[in-house]
XYZ file of C-alpha atoms in Angstrom:
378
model
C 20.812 -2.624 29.177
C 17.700 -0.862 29.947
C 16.663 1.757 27.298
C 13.386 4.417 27.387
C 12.426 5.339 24.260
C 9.983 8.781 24.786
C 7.966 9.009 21.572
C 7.732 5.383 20.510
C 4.792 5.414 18.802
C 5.644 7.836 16.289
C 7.701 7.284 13.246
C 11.365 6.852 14.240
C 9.810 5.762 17.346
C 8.185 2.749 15.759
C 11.930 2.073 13.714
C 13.646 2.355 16.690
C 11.311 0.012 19.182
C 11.448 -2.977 16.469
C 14.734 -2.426 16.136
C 16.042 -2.609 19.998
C 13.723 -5.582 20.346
C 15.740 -7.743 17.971
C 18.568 -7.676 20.774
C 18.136 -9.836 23.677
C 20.165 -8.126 25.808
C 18.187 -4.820 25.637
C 15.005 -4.142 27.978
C 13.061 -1.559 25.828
C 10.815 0.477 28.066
C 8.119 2.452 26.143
C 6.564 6.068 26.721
C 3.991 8.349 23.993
C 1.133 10.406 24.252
C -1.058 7.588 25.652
C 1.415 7.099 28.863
C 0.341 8.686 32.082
C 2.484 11.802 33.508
C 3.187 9.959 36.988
C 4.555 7.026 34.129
C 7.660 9.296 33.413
C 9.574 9.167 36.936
C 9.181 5.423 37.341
C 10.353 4.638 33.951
C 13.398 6.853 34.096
C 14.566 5.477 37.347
C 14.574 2.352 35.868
C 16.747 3.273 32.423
C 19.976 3.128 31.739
C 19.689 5.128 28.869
C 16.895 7.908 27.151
C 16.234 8.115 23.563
C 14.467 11.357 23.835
C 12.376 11.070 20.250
C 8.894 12.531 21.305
C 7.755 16.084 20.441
C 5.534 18.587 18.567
C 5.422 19.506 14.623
C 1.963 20.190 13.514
C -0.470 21.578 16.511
C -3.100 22.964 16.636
C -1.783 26.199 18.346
C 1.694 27.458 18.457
C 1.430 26.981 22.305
C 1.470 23.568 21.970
C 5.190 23.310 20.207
C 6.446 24.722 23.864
C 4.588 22.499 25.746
C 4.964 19.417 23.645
C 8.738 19.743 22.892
C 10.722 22.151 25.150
C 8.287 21.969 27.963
C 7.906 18.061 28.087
C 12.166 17.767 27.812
C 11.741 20.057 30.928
C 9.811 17.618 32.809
C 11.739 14.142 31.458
C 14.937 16.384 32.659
C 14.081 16.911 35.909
C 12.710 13.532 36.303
C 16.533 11.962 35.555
C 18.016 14.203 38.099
C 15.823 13.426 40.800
C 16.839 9.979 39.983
C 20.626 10.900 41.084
C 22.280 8.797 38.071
C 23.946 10.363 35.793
C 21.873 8.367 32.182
C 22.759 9.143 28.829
C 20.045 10.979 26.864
C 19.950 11.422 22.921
C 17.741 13.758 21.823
C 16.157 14.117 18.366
C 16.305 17.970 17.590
C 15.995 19.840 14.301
C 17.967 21.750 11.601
C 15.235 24.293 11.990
C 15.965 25.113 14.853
C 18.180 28.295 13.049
C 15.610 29.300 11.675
C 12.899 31.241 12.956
C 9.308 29.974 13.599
C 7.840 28.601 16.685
C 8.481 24.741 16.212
C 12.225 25.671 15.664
C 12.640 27.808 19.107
C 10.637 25.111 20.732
C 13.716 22.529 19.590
C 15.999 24.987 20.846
C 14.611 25.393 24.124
C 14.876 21.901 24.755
C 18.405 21.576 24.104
C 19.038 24.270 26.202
C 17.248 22.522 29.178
C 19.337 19.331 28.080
C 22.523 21.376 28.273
C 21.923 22.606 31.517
C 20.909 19.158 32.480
C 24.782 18.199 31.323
C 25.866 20.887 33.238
C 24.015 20.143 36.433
C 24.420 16.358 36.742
C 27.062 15.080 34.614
C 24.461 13.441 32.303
C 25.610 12.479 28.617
C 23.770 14.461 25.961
C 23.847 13.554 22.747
C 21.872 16.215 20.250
C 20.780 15.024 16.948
C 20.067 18.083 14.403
C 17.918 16.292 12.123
C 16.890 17.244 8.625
C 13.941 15.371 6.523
C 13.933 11.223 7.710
C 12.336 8.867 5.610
C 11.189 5.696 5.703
C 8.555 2.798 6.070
C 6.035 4.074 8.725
C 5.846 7.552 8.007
C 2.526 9.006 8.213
C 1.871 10.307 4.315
C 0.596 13.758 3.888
C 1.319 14.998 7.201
C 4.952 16.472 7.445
C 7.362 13.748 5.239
C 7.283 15.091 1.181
C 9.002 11.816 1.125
C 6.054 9.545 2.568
C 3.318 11.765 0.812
C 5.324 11.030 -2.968
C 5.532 7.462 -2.357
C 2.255 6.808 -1.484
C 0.172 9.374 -3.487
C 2.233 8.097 -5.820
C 1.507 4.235 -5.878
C -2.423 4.927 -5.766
C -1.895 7.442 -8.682
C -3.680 10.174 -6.688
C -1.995 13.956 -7.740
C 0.952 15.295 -5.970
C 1.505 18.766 -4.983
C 5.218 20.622 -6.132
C 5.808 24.382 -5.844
C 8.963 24.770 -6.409
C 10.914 21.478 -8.338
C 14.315 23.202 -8.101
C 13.873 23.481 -4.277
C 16.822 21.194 -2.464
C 15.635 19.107 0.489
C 18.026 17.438 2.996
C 17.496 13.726 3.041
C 18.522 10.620 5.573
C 17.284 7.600 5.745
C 15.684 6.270 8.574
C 17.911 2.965 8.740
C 21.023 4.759 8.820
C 19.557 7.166 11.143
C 18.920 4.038 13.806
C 22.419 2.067 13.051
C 23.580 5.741 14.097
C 21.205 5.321 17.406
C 22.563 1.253 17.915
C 26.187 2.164 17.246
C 26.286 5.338 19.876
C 23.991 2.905 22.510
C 26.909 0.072 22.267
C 29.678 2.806 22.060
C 28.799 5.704 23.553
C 31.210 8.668 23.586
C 33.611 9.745 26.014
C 32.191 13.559 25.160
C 29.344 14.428 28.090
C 28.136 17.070 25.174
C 28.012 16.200 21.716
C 26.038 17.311 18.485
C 25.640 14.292 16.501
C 25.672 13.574 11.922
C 24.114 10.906 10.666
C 25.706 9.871 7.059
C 24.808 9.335 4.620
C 22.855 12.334 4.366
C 21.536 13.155 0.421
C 20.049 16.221 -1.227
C 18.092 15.861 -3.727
C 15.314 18.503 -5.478
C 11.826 18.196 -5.141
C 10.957 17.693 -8.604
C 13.912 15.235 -8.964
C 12.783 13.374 -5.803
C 9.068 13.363 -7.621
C 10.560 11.755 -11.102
C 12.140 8.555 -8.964
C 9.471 7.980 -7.106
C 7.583 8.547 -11.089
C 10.046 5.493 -12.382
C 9.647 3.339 -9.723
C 5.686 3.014 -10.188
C 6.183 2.460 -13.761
C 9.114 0.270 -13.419
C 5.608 -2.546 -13.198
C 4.860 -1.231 -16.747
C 7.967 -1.338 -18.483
C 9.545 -3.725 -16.468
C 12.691 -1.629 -16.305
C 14.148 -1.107 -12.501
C 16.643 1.621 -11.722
C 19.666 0.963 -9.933
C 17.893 0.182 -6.412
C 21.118 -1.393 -4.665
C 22.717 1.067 -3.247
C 22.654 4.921 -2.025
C 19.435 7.197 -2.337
C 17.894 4.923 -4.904
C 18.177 1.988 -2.747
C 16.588 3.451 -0.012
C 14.041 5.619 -1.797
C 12.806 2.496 -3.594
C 12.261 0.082 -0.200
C 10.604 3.334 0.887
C 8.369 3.370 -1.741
C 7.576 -0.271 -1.535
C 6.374 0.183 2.089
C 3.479 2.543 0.831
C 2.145 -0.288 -1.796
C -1.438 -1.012 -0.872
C -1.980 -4.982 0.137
C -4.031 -5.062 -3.170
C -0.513 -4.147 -5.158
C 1.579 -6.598 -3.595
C 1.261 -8.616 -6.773
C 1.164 -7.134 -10.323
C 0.798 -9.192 -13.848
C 3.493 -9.664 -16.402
C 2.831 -10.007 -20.372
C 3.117 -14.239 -21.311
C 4.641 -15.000 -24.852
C 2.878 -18.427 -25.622
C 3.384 -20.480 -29.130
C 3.876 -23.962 -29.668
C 7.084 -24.788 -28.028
C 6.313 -22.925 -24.530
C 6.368 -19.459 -22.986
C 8.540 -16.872 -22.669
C 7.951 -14.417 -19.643
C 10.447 -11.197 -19.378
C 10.373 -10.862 -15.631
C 12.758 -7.786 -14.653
C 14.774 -4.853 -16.982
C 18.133 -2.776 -16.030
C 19.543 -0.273 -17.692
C 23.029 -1.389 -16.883
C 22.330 -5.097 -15.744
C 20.745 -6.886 -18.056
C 17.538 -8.122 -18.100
C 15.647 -11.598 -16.403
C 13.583 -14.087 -17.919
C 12.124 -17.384 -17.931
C 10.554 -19.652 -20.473
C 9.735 -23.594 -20.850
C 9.976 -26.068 -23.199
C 7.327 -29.056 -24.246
C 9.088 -32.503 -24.388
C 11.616 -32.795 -27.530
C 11.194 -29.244 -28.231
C 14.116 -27.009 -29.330
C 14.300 -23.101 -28.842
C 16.940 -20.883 -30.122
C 19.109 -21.782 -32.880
C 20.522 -18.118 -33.138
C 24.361 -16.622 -32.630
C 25.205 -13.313 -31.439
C 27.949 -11.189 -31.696
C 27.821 -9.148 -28.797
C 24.931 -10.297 -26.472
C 25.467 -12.949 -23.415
C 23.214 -14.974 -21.784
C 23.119 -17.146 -18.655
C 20.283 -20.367 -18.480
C 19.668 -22.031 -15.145
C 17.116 -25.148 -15.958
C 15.088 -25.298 -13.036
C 12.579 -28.068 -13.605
C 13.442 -30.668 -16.051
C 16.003 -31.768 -18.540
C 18.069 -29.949 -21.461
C 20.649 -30.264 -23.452
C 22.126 -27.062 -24.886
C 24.307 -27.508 -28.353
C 26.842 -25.116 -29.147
C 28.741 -24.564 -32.940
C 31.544 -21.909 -33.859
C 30.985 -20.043 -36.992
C 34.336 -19.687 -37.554
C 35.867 -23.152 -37.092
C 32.946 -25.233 -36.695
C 33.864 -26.206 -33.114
C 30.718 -27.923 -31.598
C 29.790 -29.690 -28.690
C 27.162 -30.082 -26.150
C 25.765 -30.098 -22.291
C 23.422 -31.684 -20.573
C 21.773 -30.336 -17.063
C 18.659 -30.861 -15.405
C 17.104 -28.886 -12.303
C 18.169 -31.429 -9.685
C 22.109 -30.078 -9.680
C 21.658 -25.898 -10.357
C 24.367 -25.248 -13.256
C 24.895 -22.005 -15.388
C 24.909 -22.658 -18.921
C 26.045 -19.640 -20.395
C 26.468 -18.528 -23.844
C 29.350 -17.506 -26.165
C 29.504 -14.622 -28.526
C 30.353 -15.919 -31.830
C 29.156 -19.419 -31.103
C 25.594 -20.443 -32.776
C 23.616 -22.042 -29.957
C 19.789 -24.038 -29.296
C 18.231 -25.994 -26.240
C 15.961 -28.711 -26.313
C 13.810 -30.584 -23.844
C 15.479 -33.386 -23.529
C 12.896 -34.843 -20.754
C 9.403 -36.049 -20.347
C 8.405 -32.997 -18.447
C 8.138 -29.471 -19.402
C 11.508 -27.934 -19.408
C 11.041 -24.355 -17.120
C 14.372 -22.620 -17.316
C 15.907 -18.912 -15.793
C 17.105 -16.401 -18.183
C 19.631 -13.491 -17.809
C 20.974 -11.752 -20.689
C 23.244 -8.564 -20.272
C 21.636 -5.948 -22.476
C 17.792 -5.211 -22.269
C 16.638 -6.704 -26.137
C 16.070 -4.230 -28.161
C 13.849 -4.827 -31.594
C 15.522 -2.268 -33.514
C 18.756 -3.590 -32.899
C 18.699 -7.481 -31.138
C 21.792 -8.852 -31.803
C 20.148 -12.612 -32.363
C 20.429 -13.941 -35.543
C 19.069 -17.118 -37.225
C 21.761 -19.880 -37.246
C 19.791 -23.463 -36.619
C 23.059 -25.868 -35.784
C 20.738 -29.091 -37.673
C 22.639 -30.085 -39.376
C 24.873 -29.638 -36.642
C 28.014 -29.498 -38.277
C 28.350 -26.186 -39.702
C 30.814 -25.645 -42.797
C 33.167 -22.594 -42.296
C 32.646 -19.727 -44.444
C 34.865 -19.106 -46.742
């Protein structure tokens, strides 16, 4: 399948291209402002299918939103029916284009020349009414609140709100081109069609500006928000993409004594948090029980043995692992619990717990199990 993509180089553009490149059965032919007029009719007779994506959304003069969007879908129209074949075009439009204003009309115009285009030839239109994409690759304080946020944001330079209670219409750029992918495998029997994306999100300025807030200091207080799914999920990768090379890499706070470190890695506020810390050669840590708290240890270099004792009944017994066969040791409310280095390496071992530990109220108490028989209470 031979697809055109018209506006590649800009920001769905660049999504779209990396995207349709990953497929070895698609030939992805390429045209933006740095293509040559006379490029257009060769490239078109050669396409199966048009992804219409360029346009015009901050010139210089309000001449330019005609000419850049309704009077170059003229042109790329009348290019496909010269060609005689009736291709498949899906066009980026706007929401704005009911509303008045210059770049809005301009959108509108060029559907109208698509429509007629339908009418004329036959040729599948698909119309995409698009409100605010986001995304990696946005160009930051140009016309995406989203890109400006996240990377103002991540260099701690000042952001600009004027109304926080102000709703904006949000889809992700991802979902947007799975929408694209889906429709280019499957396309619709309808020769017309006005296309959704979902999921599509609304959020409030000010609201969109406290996320983007936590996510920067998530590298302070180690605490991430729920980033796997939804608007958070995407909001967060977006924000990622805007990290300067420099903040790739940030420090975390080492606990060092005698018997090792201890390095709190990663905080959630309804996962649990992640750890590590290692162990000298015949050292023990813990010797503490808890009543609510669990924990899960993964030993990934060395040897340990971890030594378990029931306050109730005295139960006790033990386990040995080492980081050659990956086994979860995890732990017991109730049951008073250490692990020692049982190797002649240091002992480096993974650390989940379910609650973030909290000083005021940790749930660890003192219990060493030596001896390790522990008498009942009475």
């Amino acid at each position: 399948m031979r697809i055109l993509v018209t506006g590649a180089s800009g920001f769905i553009g660049k999504n779209l291209v990396v995207r349709l490149k990953e497929s070895k059965d698609i030939d992805v032919s390429t045209y933006d402002r740095t293509s040559g007029k006379s490029e257009l009719s060769e490239l078109v007779k050669r396409a199966d299918w048009v992804v219409h994506l360029a346009g015009v959304n901050r010139p210089d003069s309000p001449d330019e939103f005609y000419q850049g969007n309704s009077g170059f879908t003229s042109a790329l129209c009348d290019a496909v029916a010269a060609t005689g074949k009736t291709i498949p075009i899906i066009y980026s439009s706007s929401i704005q284009v009911d509303r008045d204003g210059d770049y809005g009309s301009s959108k509108l115009d060029a559907e109208g020349t698509l429509k007629a285009l339908n009418r004329e030839t036959g040729c599948p239109i698909y119309i995409y009414r698009l409100p605010n994409i986001f995304g990696k690759w946005a160009k930051p304080n140009y016309n995406s609140v989203v890109a400006t946020f996240c990377y103002n944001i991540a260099r701690s330079l000042p952001i600009k709100i004027n109304d926080p209670s102000s709703v904006i219409r949000l889809v992700y750029i991802d979902d947007l081109i799975e929408d694209f992918l889906s429709l280019l495998r499957k396309p619709r029997t309808m020769e017309l069609s006005y296309e959704q994306v979902a999921p599509e999100y609304k959020q409030t300025v000010g609201e969109l500006a406290e996320m983007i807030k936590g996510f920067r200091k998530s590298r302070d207080n180690l605490v991430v928000d729920s980033v796997g799914e939804g608007l958070t999920r995407a909001l967060y990768s977006t924000y990622v993409s805007y990290l300067s090379e420099d903040d790739f890499i940030y420090p975390l706070k080492k606990n060092s004594d005698s018997r090792g470190v201890f390095v709190e890695m990663l905080k959630t506020e309804t996962s649990g948090q992640f750890s590590y810390f290692t162990a000298l050669p015949g050292v023990t840590r813990g010797g503490h029980y808890h009543h609510t708290k669990t924990e899960k240890f993964l030993v990934i270099k060395g040897k340990a043995k971890f030594r378990f004792c029931h306050l109730i009944t005295g139960d006790q017994f033990e386990i040995s692992t080492d980081g050659g066969e990956p086994q979860v040791v995890e732990t017991v409310p109730g049951w008073t619990h250490d692990v020692t280095n049982i190797g002649k390496t240091e002992l480096i071992c993974m650390l989940w717990a379910n609650e973030i530990y909290d000083p005021e109220s940790p749930d660890t108490h003192a219990c060493p199990l030596d001896p390790f028989y522990l008498e009942p209470p009475v």
